[in-house]
Short mmCIF file of C-alpha atoms in Angstrom, two decimals:
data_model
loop_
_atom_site.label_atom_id
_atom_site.label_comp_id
_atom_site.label_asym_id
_atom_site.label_seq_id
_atom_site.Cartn_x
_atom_site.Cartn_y
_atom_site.Cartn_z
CA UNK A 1 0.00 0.00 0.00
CA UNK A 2 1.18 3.20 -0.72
CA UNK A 3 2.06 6.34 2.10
CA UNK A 4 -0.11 8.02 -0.09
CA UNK A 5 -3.28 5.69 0.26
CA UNK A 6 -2.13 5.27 4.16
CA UNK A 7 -2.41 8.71 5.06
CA UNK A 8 -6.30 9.66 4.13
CA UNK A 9 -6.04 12.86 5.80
CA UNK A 10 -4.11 14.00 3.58
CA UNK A 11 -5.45 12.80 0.89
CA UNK A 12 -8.55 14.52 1.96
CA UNK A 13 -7.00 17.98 1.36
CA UNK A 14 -5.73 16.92 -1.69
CA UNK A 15 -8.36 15.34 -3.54
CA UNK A 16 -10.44 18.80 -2.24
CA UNK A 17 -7.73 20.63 -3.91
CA UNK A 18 -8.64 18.98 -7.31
CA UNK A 19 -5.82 16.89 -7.75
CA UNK A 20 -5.83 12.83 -8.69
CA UNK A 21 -2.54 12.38 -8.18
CA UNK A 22 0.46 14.18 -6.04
CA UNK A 23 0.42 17.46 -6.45
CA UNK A 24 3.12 18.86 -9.28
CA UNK A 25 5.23 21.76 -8.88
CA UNK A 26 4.45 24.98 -10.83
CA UNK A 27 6.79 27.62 -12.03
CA UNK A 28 4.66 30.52 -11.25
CA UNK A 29 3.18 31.99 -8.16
CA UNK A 30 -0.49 30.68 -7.24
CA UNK A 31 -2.98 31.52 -8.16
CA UNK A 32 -5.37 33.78 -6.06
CA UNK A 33 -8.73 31.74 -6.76
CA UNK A 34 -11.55 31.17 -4.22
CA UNK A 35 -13.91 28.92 -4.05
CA UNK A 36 -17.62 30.14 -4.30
CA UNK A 37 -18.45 29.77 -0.67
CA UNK A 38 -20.35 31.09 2.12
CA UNK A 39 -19.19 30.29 5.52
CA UNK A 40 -23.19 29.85 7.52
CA UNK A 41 -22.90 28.90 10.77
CA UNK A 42 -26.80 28.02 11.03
CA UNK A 43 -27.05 25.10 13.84
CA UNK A 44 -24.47 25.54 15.55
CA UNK A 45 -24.80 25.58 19.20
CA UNK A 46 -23.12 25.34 22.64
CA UNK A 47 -24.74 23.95 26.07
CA UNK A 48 -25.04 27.38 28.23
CA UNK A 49 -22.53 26.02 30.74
CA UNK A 50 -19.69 24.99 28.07
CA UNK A 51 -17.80 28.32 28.36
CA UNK A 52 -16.38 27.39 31.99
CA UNK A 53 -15.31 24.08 30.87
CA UNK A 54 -12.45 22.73 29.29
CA UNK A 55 -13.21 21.49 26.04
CA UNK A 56 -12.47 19.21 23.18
CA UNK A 57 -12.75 20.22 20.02
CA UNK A 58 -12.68 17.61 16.82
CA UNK A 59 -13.08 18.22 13.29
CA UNK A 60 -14.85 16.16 10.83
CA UNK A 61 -14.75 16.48 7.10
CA UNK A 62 -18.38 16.27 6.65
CA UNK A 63 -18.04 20.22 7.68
CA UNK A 64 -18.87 20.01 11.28
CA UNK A 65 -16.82 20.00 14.70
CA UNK A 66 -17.69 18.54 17.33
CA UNK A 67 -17.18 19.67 20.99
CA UNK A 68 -16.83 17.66 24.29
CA UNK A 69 -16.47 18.08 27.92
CA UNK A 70 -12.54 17.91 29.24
CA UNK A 71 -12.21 15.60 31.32
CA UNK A 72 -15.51 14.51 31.24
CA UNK A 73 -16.00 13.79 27.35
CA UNK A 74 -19.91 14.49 27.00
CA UNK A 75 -20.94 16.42 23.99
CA UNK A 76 -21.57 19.87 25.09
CA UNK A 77 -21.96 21.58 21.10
CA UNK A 78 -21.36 21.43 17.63
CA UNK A 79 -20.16 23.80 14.95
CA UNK A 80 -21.29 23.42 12.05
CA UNK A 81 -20.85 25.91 8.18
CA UNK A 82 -17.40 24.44 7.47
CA UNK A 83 -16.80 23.08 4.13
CA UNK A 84 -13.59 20.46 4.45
CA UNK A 85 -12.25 21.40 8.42
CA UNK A 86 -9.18 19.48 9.26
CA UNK A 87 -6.49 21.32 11.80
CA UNK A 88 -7.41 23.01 14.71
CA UNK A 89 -6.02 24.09 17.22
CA UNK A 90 -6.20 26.22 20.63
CA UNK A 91 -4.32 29.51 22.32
CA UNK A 92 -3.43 27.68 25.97
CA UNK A 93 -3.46 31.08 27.48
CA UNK A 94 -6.82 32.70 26.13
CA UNK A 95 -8.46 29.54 25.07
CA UNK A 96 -9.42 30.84 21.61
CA UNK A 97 -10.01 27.95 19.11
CA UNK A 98 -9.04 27.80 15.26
CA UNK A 99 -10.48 26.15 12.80
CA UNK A 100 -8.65 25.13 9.56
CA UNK A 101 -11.18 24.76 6.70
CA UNK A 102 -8.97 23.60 3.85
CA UNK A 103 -11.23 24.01 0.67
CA UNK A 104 -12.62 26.89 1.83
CA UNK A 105 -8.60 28.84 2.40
CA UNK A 106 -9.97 29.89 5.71
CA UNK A 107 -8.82 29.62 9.17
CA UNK A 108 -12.13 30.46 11.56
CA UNK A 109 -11.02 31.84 15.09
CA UNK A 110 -13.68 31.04 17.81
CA UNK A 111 -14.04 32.18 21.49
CA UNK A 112 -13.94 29.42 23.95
CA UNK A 113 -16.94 28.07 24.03
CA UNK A 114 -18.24 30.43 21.30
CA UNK A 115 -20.86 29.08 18.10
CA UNK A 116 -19.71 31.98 15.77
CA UNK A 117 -16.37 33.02 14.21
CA UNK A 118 -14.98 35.99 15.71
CA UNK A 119 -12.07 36.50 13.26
CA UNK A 120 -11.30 34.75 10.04
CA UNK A 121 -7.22 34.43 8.50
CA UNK A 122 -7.36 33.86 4.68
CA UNK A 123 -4.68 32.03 3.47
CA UNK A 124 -5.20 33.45 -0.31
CA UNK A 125 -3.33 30.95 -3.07
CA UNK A 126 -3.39 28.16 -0.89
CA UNK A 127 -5.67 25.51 1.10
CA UNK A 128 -4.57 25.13 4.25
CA UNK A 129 -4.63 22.33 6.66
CA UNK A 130 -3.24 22.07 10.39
CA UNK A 131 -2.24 24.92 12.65
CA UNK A 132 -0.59 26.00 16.16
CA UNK A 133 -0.95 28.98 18.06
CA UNK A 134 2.20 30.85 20.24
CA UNK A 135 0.55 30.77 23.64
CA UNK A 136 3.53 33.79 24.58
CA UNK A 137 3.16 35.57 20.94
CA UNK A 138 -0.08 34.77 19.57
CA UNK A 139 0.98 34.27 16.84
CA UNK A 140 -0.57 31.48 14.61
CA UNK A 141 1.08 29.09 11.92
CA UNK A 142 -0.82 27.26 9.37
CA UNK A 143 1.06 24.33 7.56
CA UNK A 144 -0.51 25.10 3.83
CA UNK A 145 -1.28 21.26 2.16
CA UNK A 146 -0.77 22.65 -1.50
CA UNK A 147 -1.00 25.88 -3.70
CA UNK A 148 -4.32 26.43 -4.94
CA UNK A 149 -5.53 25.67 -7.85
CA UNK A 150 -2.09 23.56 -7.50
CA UNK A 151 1.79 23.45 -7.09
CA UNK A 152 3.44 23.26 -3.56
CA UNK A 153 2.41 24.57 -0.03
CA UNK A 154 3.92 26.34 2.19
CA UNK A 155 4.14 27.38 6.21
CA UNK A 156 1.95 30.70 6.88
CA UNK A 157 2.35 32.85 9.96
CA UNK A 158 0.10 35.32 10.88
CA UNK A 159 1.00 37.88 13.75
CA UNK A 160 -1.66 39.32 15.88
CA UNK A 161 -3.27 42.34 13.84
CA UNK A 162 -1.59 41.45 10.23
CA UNK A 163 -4.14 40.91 7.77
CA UNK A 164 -1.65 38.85 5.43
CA UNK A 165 0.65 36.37 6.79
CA UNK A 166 4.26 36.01 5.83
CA UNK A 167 4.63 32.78 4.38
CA UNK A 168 7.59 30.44 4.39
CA UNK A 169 8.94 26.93 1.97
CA UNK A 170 11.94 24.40 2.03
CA UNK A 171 12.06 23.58 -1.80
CA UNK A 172 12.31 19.66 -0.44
CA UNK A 173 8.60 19.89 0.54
CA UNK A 174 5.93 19.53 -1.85
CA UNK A 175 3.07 19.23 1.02
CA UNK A 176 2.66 20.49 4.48
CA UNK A 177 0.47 18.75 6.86
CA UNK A 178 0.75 19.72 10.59
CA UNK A 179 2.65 22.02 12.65
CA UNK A 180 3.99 23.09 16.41
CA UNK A 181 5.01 25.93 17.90
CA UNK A 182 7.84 25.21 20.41
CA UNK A 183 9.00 27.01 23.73
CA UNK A 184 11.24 29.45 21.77
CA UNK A 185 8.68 30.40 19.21
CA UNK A 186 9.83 28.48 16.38
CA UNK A 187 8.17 25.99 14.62
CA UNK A 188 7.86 22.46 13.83
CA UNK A 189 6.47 20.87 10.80
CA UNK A 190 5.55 17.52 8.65
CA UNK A 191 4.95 17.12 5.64
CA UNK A 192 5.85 15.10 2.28
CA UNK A 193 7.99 15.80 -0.77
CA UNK A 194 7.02 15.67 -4.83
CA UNK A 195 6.07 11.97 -4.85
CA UNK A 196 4.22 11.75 -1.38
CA UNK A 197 6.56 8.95 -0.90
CA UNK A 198 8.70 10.05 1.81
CA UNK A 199 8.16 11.59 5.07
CA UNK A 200 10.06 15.10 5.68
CA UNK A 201 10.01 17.03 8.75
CA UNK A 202 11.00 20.68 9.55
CA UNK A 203 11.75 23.89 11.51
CA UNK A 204 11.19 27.10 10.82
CA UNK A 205 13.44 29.49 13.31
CA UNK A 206 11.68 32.69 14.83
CA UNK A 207 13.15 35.33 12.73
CA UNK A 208 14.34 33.58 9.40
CA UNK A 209 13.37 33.27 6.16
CA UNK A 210 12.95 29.55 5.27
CA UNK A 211 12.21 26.27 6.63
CA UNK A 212 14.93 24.10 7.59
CA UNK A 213 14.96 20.78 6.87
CA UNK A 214 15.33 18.23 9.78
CA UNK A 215 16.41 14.42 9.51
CA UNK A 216 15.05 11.98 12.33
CA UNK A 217 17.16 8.85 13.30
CA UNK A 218 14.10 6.94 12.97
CA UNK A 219 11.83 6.26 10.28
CA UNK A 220 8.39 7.67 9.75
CA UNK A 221 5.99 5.44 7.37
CA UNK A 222 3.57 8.25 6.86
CA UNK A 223 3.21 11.58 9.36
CA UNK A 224 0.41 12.41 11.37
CA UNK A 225 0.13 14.80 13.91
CA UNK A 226 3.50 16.75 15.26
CA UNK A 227 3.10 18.69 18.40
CA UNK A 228 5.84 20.23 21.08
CA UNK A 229 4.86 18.52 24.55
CA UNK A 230 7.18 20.53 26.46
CA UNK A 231 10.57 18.69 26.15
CA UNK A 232 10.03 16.74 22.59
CA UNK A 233 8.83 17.02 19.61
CA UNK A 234 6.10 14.15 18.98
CA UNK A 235 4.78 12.95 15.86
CA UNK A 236 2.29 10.24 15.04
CA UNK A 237 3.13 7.24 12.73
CA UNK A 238 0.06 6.70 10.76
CA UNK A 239 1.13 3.26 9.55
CA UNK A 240 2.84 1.82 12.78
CA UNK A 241 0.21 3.03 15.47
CA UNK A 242 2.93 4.46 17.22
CA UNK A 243 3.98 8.28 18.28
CA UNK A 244 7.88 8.90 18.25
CA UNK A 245 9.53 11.80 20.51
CA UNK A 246 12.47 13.43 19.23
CA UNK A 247 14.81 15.53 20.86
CA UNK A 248 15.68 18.54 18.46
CA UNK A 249 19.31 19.50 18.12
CA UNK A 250 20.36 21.66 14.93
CA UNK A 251 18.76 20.04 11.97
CA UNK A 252 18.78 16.76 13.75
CA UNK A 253 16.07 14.92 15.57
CA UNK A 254 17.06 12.45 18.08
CA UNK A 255 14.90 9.44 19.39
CA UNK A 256 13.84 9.62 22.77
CA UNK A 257 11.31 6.76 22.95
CA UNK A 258 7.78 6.04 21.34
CA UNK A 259 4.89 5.59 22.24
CA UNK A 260 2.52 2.58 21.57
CA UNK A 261 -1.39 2.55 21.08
CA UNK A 262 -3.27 -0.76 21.76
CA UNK A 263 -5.41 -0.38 18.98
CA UNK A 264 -6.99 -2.77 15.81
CA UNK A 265 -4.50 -2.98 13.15
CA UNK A 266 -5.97 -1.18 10.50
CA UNK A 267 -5.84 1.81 12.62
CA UNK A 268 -5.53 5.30 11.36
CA UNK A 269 -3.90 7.91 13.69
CA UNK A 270 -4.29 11.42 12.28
CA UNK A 271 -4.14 14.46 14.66
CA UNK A 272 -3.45 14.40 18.04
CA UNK A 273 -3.08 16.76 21.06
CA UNK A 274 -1.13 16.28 24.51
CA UNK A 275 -2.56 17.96 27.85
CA UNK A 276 -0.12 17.75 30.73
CA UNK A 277 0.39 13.87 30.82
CA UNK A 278 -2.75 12.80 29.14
CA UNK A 279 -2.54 12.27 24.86
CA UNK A 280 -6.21 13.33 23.18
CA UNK A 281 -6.73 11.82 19.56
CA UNK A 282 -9.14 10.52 17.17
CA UNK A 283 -8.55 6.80 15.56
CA UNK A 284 -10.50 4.17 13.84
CA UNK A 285 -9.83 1.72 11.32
CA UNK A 286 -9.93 1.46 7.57
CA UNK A 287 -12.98 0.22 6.84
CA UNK A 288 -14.86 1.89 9.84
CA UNK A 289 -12.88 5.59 9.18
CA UNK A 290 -11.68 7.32 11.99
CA UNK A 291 -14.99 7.76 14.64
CA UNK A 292 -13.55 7.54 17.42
CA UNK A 293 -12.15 9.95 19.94
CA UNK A 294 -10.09 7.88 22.59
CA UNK A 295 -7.83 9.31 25.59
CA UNK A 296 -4.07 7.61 26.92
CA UNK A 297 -1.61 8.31 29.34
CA UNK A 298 1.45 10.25 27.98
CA UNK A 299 3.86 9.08 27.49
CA UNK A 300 3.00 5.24 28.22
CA UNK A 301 0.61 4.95 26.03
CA UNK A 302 -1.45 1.27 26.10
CA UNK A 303 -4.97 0.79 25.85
CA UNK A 304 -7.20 4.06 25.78
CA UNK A 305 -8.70 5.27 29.53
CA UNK A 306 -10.89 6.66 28.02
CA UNK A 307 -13.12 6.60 24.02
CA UNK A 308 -16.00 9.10 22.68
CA UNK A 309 -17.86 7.05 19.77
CA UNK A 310 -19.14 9.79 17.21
CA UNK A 311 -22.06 7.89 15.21
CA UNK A 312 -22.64 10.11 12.45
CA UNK A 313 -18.92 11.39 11.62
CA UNK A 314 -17.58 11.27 8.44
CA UNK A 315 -13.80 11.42 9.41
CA UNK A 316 -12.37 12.83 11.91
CA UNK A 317 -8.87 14.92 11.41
CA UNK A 318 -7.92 17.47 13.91
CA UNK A 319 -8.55 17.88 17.74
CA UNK A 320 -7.06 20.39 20.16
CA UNK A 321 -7.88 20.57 24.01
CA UNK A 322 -9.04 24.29 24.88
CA UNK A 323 -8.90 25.38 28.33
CA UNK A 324 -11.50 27.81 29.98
CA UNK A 325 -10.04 31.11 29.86
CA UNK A 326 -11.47 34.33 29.00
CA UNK A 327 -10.00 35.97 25.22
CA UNK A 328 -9.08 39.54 25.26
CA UNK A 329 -6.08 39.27 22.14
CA UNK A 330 -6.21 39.58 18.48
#
């Protein structure tokens, strides 16, 4: 089987894009097309005590996302108006939400708790797909999937107030999927190159002007998820079932362990997001897509403490843990 089959999320974004096959470089700049769309957030709602939780937030590519009690895991809303959502992500110290809608080139900013957008970033000439916010900064990168109407992606960064982000490539990449702000502002990133048939990873420094590439002493099958969990960078292994840490030194990545999910073998692991010592993430299995929304111990991994089964989900892509706090930024 191919990474390319493997790794359905991103073959989500790309098949949205328009594209059959791996997306093929283009000599000229993209082009700024977009969709005919209007984002409606009719339905949507939130259970009147959801603001003072913590929550869970999931995508699913049949345009909704779904929200959940933290710890608890009972439904508590639903957002709904999205075309294709797949990243999002959360501001741990306002609790904002984002929401990456790829075919639409949006990125939706919500309040916590919130059933309306209070702020949209555009990525124009590209579709977008995961993000991560700077909990010191604010600022918030979006790992761009492809050009649109094709050609590669690229790493966006908007800072608080800009209308346009400055945007950022490694020629190596053809396709970014998800990306991590760590402790020093930088950023971490996945993606794949011209062929979708090898892994890449990278880091973008605070302050420079391109991605650099980084080389892990392991091998990835296929990328997930990548997220800074305080000491490591981790990043899911969609066809092992595993999540590797790596310590980051220069353009080097260095193995500091994995962990292990006891999960059916046909699993899918797509997104993820680590709280403290708990690991939040949606899996499922081939043939059954990815419905489920199951809870571990981080780092050790094992059997999930705790699942959420989501009966009428298409797919589920990103999830991000947002904790109650009021927004006053951006």
């Amino acid at each position: 089987m191919s990474l390319k089959r493997t790794a359905r999320f991103a073959a989500v974004a790309i098949l949205a894009a328009g594209c059959a096959g791996p997306v093929a470089p283009v000599q000229e700049p993209p082009a700024r097309v977009r969709p005919a769309f209007r984002f409606d957030p009719t339905g949507s709602w939130m259970a009147p005590a959801a603001s003072a939780q913590d929550l869970i937030y999931v995508s699913d590519t049949n345009g909704k996302v779904w929200v959940f009690s933290y710890p608890g895991e009972k439904q508590v809303g639903l957002l709904r108006g999205f075309k294709s959502p797949a990243g999002v992500c959360s501001d741990a110290s306002t609790g904002d939400v984002y929401v990456v809608d790829t075919t639409n080139l949006d990125v939706f900013k919500y309040k916590h708790g919130g059933t309306k957008p209070i702020k949209t970033l555009s990525v124009f000439g590209y579709f977008p797909f995961g993000c991560a916010v700077d909990p010191a900064t604010h600022d918030v990168a979006v790992a761009n999937v492809s050009a649109n109407p094709s050609g590669p992606g690229s790493l966006s960064i908007f800072r608080p107030g800009a209308f346009f982000p400055s945007d950022y490539t490694n020629p190596a990449f053809n396709a970014y999927f998800f990306c991590s702000f760590d402790g020093q502002g930088n950023v971490l990133l996945d993606g794949a190159d011209s062929g979708s048939s090898h892994a890449l990873f990278g880091k973008w420094r605070k302050g420079s002007t391109a991605i650099t590439t980084v080389t892990l002493d392991k091998t990835i099958g296929y990328p997930g998820g990548v997220q800074w969990d305080g000491a490591y960078m981790a990043v899911a292994d969609t066809m092992s079932r595993k999540l590797y840490r790596f310590k980051i030194v220069g353009p080097h990545g260095r193995s500091a362990g994995s962990v292990r999910f006891k999960v059916e073998r046909s699993t899918l692991l797509h997104g993820f997001w680590v709280q403290g010592q708990t690991i939040v993430m949606p899996y499922g299995t081939v043939s059954r897509l990815v419905r489920m929304v199951g809870r571990w111990p981080y780092p050790a991994g094992g059997a999930p403490s705790r699942s959420i089964g989501i009966a009428h989900a298409v797919e589920l892509v990103g999830v991000t843990v947002s904790l109650a706090k009021k927004s006053t930024i951006y």
